mmCIF file of C-alpha atoms in Angstrom:
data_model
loop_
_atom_site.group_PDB
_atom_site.id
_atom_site.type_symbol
_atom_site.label_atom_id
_atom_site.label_comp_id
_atom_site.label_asym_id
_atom_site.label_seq_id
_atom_site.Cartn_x
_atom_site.Cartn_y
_atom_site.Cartn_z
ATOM 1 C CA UNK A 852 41.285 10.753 -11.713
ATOM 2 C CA UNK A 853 39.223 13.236 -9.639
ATOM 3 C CA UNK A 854 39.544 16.998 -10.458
ATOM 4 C CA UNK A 855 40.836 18.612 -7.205
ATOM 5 C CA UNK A 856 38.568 21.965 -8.451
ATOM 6 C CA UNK A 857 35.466 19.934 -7.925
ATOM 7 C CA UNK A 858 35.745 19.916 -3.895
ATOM 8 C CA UNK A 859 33.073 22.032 -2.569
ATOM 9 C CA UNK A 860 31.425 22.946 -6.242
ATOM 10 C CA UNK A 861 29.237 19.889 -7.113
ATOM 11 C CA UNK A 862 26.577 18.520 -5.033
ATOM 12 C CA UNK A 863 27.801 16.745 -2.044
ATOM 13 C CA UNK A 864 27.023 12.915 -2.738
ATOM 14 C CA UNK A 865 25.124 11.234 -0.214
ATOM 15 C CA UNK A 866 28.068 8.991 0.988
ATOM 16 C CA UNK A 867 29.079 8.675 4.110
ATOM 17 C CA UNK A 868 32.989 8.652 4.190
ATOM 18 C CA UNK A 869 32.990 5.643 6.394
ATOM 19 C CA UNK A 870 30.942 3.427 3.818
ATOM 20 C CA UNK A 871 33.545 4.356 1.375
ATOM 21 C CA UNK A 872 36.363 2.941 3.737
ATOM 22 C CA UNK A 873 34.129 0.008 4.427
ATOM 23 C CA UNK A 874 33.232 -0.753 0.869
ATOM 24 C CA UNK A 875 36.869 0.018 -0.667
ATOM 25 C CA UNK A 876 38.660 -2.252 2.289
ATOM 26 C CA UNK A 877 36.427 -5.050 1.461
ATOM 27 C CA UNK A 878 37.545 -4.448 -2.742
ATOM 28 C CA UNK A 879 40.945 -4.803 -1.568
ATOM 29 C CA UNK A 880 40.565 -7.766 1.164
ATOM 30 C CA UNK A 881 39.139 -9.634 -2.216
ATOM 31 C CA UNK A 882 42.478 -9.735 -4.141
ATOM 32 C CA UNK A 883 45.443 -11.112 -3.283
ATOM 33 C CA UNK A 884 48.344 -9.239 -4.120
ATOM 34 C CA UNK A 885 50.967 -12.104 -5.433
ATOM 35 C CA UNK A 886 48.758 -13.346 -8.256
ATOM 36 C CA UNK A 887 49.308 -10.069 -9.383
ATOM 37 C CA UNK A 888 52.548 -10.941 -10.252
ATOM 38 C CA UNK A 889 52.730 -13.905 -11.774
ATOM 39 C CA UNK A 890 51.014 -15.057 -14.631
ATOM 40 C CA UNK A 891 49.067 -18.552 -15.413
ATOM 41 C CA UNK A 892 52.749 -20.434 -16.052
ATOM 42 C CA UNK A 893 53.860 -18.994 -12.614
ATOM 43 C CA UNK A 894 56.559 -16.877 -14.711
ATOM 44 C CA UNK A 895 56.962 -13.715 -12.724
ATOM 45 C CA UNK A 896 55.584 -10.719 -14.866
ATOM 46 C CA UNK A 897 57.867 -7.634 -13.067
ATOM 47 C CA UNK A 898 59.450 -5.173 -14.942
ATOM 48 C CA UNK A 899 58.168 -5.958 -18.202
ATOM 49 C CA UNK A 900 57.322 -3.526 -20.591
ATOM 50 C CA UNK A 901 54.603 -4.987 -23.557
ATOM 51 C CA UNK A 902 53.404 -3.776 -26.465
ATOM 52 C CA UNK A 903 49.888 -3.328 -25.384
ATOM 53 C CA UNK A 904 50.416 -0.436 -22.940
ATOM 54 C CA UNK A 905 47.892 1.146 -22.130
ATOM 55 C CA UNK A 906 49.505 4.687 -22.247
ATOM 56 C CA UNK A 907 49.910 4.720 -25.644
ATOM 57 C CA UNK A 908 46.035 4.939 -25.290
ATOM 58 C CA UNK A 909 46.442 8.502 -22.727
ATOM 59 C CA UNK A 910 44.591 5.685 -20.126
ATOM 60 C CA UNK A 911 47.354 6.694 -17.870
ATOM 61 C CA UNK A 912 48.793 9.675 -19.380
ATOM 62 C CA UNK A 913 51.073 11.739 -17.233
ATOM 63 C CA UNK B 1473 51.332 11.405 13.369
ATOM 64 C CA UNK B 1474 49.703 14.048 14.626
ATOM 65 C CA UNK B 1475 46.604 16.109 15.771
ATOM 66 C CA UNK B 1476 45.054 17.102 12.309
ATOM 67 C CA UNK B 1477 44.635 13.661 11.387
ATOM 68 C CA UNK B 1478 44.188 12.062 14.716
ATOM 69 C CA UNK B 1479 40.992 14.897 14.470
ATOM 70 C CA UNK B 1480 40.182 13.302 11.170
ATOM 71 C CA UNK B 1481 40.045 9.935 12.309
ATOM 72 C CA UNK B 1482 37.983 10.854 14.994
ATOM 73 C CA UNK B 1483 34.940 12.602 12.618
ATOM 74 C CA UNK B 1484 35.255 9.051 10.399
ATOM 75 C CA UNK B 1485 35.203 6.542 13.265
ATOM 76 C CA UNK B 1486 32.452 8.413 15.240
ATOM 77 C CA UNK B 1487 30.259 8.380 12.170
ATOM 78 C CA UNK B 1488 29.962 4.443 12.355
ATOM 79 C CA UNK B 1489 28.996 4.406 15.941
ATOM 80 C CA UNK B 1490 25.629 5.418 15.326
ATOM 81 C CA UNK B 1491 24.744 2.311 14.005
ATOM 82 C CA UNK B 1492 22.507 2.848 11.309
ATOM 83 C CA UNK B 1493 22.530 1.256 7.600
ATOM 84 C CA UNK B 1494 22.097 4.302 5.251
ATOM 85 C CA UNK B 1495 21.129 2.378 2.334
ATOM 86 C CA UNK B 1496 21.328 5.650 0.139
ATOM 87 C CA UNK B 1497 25.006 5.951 1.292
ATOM 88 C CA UNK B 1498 25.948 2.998 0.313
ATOM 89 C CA UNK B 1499 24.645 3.026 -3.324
ATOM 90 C CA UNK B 1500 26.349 6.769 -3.597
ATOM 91 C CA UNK B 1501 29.565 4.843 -2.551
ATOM 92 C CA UNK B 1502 29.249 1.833 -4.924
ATOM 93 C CA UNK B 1503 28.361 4.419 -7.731
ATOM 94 C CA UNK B 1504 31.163 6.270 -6.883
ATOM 95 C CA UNK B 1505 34.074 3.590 -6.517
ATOM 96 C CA UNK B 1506 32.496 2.287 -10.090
ATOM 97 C CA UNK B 1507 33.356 5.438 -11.487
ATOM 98 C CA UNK B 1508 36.958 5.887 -10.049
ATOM 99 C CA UNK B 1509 37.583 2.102 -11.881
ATOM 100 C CA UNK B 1510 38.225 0.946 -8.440
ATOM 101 C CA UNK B 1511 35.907 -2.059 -8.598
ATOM 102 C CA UNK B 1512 37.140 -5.948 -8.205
ATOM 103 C CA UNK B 1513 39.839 -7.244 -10.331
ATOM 104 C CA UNK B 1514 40.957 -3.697 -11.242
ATOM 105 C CA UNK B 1515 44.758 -4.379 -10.835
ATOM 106 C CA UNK B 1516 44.205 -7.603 -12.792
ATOM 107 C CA UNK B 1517 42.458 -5.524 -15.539
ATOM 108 C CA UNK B 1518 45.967 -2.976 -15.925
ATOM 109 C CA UNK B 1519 48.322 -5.606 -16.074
ATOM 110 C CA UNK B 1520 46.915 -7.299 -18.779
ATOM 111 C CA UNK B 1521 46.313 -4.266 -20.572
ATOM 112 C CA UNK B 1522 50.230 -4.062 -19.908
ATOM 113 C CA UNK B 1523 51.128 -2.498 -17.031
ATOM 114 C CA UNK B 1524 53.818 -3.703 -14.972
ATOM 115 C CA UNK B 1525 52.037 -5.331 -11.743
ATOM 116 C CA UNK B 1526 54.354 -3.240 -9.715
ATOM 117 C CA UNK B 1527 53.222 -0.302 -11.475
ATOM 118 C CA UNK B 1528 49.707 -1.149 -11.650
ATOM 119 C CA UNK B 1529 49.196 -1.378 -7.861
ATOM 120 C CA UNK B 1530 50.669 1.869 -7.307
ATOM 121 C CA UNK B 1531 47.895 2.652 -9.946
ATOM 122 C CA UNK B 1532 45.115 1.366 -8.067
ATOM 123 C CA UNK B 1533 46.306 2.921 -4.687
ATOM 124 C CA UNK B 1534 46.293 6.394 -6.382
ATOM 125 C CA UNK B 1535 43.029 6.149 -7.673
ATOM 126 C CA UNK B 1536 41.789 5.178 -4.345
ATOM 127 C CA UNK B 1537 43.628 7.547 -2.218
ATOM 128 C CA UNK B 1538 42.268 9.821 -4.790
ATOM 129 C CA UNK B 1539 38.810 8.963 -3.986
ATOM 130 C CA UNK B 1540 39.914 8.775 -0.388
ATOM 131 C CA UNK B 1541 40.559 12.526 -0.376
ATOM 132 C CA UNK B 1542 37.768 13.779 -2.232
ATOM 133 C CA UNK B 1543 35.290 12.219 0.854
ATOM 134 C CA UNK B 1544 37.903 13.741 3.054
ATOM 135 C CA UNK B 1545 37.757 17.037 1.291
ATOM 136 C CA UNK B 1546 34.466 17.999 3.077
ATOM 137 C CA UNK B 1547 35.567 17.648 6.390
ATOM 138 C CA UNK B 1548 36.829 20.891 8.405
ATOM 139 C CA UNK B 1549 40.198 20.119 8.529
ATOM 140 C CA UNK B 1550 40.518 19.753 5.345
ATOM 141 C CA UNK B 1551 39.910 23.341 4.037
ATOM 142 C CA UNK B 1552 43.211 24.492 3.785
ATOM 143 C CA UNK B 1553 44.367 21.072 1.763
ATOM 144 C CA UNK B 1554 41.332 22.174 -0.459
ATOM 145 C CA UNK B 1555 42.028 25.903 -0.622
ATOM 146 C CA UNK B 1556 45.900 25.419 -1.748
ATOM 147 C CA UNK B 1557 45.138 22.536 -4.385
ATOM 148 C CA UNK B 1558 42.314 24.175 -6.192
ATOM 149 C CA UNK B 1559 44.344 27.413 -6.648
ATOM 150 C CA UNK B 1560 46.841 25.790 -8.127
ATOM 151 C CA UNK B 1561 44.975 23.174 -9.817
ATOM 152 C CA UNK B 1562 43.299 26.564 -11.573
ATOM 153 C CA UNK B 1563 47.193 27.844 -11.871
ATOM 154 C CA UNK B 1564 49.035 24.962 -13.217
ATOM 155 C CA UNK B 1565 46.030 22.883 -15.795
ATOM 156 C CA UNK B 1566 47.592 19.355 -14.664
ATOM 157 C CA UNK B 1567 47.277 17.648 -18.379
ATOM 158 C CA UNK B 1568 50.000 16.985 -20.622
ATOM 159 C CA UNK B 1569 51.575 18.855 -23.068
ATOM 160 C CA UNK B 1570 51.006 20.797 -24.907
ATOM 161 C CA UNK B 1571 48.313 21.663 -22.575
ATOM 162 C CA UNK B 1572 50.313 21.966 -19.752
ATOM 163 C CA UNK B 1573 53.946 20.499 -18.583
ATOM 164 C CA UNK B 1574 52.875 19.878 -15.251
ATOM 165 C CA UNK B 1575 51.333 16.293 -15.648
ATOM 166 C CA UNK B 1576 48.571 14.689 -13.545
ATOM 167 C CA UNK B 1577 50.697 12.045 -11.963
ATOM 168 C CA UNK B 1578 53.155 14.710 -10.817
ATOM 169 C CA UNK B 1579 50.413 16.687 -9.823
ATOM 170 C CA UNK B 1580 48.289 14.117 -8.019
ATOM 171 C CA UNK B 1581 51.150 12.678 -6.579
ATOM 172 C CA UNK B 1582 52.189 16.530 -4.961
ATOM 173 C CA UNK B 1583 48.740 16.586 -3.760
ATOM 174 C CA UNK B 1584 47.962 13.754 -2.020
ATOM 175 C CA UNK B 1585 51.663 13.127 -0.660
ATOM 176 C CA UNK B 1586 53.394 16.333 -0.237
ATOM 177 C CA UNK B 1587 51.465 19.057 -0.040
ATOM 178 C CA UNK B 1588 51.187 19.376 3.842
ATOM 179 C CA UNK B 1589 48.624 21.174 5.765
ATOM 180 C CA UNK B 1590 47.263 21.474 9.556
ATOM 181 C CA UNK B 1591 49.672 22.342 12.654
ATOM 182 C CA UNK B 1592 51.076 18.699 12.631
ATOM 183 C CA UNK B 1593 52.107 18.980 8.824
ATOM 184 C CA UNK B 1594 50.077 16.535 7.447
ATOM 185 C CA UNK B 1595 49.621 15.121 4.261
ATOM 186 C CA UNK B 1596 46.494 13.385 2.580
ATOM 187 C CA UNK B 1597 48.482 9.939 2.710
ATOM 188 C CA UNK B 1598 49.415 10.436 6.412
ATOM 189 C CA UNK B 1599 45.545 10.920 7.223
ATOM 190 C CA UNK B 1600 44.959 7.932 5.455
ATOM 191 C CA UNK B 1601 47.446 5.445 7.319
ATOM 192 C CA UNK B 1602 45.983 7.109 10.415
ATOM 193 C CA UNK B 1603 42.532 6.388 9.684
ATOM 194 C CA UNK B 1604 43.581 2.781 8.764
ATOM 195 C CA UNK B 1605 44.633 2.189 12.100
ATOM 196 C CA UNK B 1606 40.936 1.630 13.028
ATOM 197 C CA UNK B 1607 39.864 0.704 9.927
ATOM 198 C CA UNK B 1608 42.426 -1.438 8.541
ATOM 199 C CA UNK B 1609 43.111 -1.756 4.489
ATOM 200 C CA UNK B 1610 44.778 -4.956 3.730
ATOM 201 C CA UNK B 1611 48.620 -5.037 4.190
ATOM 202 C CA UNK B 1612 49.062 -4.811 0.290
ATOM 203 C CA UNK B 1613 47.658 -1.391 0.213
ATOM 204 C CA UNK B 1614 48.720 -0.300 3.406
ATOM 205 C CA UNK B 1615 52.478 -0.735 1.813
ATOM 206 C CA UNK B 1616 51.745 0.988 -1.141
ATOM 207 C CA UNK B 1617 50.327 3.912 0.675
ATOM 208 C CA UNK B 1618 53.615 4.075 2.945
ATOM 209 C CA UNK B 1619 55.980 3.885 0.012
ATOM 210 C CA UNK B 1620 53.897 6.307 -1.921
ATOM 211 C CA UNK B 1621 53.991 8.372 1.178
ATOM 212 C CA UNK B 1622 57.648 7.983 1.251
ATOM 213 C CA UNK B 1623 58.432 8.746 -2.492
ATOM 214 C CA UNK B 1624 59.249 12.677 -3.421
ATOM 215 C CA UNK B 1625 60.734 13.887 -6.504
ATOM 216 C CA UNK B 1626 64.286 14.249 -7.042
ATOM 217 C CA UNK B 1627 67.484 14.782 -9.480
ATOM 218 C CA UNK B 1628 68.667 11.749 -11.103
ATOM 219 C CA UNK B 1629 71.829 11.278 -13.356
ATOM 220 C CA UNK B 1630 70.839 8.069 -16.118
ATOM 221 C CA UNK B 1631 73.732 5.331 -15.486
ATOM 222 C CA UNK B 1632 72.421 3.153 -18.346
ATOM 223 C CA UNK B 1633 70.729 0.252 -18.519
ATOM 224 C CA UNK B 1634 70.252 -3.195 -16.483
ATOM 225 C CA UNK B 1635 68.528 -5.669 -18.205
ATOM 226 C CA UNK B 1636 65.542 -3.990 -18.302
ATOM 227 C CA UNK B 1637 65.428 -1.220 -16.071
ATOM 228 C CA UNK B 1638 67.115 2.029 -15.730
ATOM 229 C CA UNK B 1639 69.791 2.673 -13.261
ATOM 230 C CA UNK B 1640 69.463 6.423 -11.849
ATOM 231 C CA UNK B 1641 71.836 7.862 -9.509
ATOM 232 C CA UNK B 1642 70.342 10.793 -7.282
ATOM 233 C CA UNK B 1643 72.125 14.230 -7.594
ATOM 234 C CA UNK B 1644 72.710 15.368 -3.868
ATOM 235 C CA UNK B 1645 72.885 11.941 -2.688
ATOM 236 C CA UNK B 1646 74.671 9.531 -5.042
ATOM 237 C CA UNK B 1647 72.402 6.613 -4.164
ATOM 238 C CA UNK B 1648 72.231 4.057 -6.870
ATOM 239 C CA UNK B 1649 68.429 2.806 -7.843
ATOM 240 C CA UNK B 1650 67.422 0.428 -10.253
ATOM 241 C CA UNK B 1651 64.466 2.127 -11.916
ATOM 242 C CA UNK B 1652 61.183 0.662 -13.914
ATOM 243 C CA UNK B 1653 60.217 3.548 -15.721
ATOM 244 C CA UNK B 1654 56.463 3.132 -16.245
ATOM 245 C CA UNK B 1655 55.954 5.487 -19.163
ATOM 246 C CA UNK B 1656 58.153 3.567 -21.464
ATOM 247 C CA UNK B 1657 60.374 6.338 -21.876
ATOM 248 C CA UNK B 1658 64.411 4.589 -21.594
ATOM 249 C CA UNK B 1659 66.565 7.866 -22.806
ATOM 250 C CA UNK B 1660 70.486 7.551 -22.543
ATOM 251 C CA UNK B 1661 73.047 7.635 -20.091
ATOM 252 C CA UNK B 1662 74.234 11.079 -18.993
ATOM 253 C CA UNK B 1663 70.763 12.744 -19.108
ATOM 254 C CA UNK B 1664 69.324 14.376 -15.811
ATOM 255 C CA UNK B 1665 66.397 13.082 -14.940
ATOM 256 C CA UNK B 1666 63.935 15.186 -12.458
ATOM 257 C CA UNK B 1667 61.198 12.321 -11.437
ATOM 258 C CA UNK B 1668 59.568 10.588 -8.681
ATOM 259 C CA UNK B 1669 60.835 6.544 -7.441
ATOM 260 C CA UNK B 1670 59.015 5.016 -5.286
ATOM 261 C CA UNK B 1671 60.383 2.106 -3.515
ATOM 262 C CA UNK B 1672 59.200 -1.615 -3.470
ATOM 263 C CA UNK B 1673 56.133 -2.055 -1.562
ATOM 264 C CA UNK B 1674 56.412 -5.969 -1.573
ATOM 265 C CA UNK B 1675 59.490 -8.288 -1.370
ATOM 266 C CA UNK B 1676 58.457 -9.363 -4.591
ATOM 267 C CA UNK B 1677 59.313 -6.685 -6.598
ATOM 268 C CA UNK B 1678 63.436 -5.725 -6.431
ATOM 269 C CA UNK B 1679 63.620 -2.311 -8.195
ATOM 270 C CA UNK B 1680 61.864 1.266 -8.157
ATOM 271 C CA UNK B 1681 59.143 2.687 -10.273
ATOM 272 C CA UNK B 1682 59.416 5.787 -11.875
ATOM 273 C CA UNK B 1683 55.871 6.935 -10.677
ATOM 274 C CA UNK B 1684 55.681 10.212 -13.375
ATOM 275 C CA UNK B 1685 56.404 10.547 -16.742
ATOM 276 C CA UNK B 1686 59.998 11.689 -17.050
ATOM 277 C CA UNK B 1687 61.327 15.048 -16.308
ATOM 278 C CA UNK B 1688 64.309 15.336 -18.848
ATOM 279 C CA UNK B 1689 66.728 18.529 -18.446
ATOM 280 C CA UNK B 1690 68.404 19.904 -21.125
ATOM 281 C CA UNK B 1691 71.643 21.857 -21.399
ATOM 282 C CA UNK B 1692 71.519 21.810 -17.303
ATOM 283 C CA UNK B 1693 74.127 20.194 -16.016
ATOM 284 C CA UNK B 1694 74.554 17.995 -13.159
ATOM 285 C CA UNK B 1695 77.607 20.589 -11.057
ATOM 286 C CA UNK B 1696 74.782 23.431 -11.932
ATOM 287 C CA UNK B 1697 71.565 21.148 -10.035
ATOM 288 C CA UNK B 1698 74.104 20.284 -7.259
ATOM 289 C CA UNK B 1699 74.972 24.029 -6.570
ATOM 290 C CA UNK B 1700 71.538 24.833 -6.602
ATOM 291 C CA UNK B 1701 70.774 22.074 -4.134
ATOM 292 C CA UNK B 1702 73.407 23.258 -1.985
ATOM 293 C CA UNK B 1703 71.752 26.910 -2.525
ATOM 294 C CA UNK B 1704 68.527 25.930 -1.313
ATOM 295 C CA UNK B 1705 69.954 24.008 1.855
ATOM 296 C CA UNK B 1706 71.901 27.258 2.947
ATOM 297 C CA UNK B 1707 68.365 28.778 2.519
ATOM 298 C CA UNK B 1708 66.883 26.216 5.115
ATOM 299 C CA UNK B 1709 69.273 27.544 7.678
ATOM 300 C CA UNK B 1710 67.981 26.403 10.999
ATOM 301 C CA UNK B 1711 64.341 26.397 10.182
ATOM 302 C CA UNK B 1712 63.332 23.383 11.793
ATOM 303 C CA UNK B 1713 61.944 20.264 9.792
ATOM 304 C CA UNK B 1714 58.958 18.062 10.336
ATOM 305 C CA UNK B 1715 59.333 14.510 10.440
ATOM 306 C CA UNK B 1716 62.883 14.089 11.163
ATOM 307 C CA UNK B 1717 63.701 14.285 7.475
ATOM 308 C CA UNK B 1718 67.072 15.450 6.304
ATOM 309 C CA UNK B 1719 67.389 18.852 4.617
ATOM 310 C CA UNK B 1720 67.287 17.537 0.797
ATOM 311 C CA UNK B 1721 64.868 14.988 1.420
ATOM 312 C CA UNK B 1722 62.239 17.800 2.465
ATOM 313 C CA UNK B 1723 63.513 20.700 -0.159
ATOM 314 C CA UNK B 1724 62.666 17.473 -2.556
ATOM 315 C CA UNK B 1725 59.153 16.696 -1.170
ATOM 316 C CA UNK B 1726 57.888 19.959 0.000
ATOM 317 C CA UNK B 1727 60.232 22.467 -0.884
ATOM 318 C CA UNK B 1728 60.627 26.088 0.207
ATOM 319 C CA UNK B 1729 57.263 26.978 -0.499
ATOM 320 C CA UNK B 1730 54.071 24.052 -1.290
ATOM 321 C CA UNK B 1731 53.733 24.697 -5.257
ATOM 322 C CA UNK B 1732 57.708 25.264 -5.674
ATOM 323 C CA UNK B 1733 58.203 22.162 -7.868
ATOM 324 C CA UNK B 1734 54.786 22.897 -9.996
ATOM 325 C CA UNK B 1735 56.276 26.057 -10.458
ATOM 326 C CA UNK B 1736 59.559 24.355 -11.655
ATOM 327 C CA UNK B 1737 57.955 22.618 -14.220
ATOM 328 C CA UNK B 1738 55.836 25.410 -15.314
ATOM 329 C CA UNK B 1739 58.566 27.812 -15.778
ATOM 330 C CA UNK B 1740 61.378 25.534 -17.169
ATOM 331 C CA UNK B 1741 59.260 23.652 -19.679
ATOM 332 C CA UNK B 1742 60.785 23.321 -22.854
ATOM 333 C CA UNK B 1743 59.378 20.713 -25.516
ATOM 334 C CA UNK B 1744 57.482 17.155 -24.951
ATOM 335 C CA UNK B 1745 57.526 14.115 -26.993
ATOM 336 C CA UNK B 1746 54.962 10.883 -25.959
ATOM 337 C CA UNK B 1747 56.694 9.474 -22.750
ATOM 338 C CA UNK B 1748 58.736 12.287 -21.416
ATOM 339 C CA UNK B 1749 59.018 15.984 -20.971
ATOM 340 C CA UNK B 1750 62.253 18.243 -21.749
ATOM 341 C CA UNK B 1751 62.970 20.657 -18.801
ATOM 342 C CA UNK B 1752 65.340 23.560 -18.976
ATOM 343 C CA UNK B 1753 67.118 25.237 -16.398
ATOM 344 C CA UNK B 1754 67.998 25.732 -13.051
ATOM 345 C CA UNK B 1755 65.171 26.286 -10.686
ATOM 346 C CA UNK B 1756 66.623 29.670 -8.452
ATOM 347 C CA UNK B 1757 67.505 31.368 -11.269
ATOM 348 C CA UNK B 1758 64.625 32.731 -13.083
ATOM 349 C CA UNK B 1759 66.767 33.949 -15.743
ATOM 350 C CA UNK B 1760 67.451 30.380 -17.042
ATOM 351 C CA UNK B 1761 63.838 29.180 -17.120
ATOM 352 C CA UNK B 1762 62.674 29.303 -20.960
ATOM 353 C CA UNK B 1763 58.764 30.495 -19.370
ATOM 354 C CA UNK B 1764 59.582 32.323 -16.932
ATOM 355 C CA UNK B 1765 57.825 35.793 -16.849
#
């Protein structure tokens, strides 16, 4: 996650903004969003809560 | 939508019609969406690590709206967006506890959803889906920006359990939800929950996530968060309200000032355990809120 207090303190990268659209749309165009919910089996993988979380790591804490 | 982001659009778009390949750029932006964990296969990576797959697209949209905003950030329109989140990024410590109550999702999701800014009230998500008009995300992400966009905090009342979700009725509303709640936390029926659902962005998925780790109030009762609700409306009066949204819908997203809600948390925080926070008191009356000064 990006620190908000970095805007306008660190040296501006030399990105354009528009190759970031460009580059992150074609990211997204490359998965498909159903297989994301289903696993090998075709059982549908919603709502499940596993023991492996990855919170219990702080990977998404808060 | 309106001008500020229509103006935003316009600096993006004109930048491609000068048709030159910076190759520079585009390493930068490779680096950079590396970095943010944004790279192929990303939302395939979180659920099996766990996630729900609901919850782990909503994941991958904030990281990239996140990234989104921070190329945004230097753009002119943009200063006041920048100006309001650093202060309070420097006030409130986003983190956890016991660092700080107010929690990066909650904060992150404030930032790039709520907090509004430019004559037309705009919002970092609402610049986004404008931009995306003429340079179009997939439809996946395009939902989950809308129902992101959608989503606000709010005042739930735990109904118990079905199957395995949460049901949470909303305190102002009474609308019924059936709730994922991605931190794990469950609690019991009765408690008040203060958190943020957002909706189903595909017709696979049939209930709500809980996008933050729960809000939990203690000793605050359910009559005392609907008088304050009804408090705050009063306070609205006739001031008019962007977006056609109803009167508790905006006191929940934006409320009667930008950093209202951070200051909520803040001031009523009261203890923490791994997947939720204990709040305490009602949010008018500064007499009630445990760290209040």
């Amino acid at each position: 996650m990006i620190s908000f207090s970095s805007y306008h303190k660190e040296e501006p990268k030399a990105m354009n903004t528009i190759d970031l659209f460009d580059e992150l749309s074609t990211f997204c165009r490359a998965q498909e969003c159903a297989d994301f919910f289903y696993d090998g089996a075709g059982k549908f993988l919603g709502g499940f809560l596993l023991e492996a979380r990855a919170f219990r790591c702080g990977w998404n804490r808060g | 939508m309106g001008t500020t982001a229509n103006a935003v659009a316009k600096i993006i778009v004109a930048s491609r019609d000068n048709g030159v390949i910076d190759l520079t750029s585009r390493r930068a932006v490779m680096e950079s969406i590396r970095e943010a964990h944004l790279d192929k296969d990303r939302v395939s990576e979180l659920i099996a690590k766990g996630h729900d797959p609901a919850h782990a697209v909503l994941i991958f949209t904030q990281n990239l709206v996140s990234l989104l905003s921070e190329a945004l950030s230097e753009l002119k329109p943009l200063r006041q967006f920048c100006r309001i989140v650093a202060k309070a990024e420097d006030e409130y410590m986003p983190s956890y506890p016991p660092v700080s109550p107010v929690t990066t999702s909650f904060f992150t999701m404030w930032a790039l959803f709520d907090l509004q800014f430019g004559q037309s009230h705009e919002t970092i998500g609402t610049c986004i889906q404008t931009i995306s008009k003429d340079m179009p995300f997939p439809g996946w992400i395009e939902d989950a920006i809308g129902v992101m966009q959608a989503s606000r905090m709010g005042f739930y009342v735990h109904c118990g359990f079905e199957e395995r979700y949460v049901r949470l009725r909303e305190i102002g509303t009474g609308a019924i939800t059936r709730c994922f709640s991605s931190s794990g936390y469950q609690g019991q029926e009765g408690q008040i929950w203060f958190v943020r659902l957002v909706a189903p962005s595909n017709a696979l998925v049939n209930y709500h996530v809980v996008k933050t780790t729960p809000y939990v109030l203690v000793g605050t009762t359910e009559n005392m968060i609907e008088a304050y609700l009804a408090r705050e409306i009063t306070r609205l009066g006739n001031k008019p309200i962007p977006h056609d949204m109803d009167a508790h819908s905006f006191i929940m997203k934006h409320g009667p000032s930008p950093t209202h809600w951070n200051e909520y948390v803040f001031c009523a925080y009261s203890n923490f355990q791994e997947d939720a926070v204990f709040l305490s008191g009602v949010p008018d009356m500064k007499e009630s809120l445990p760290c209040a000064s």
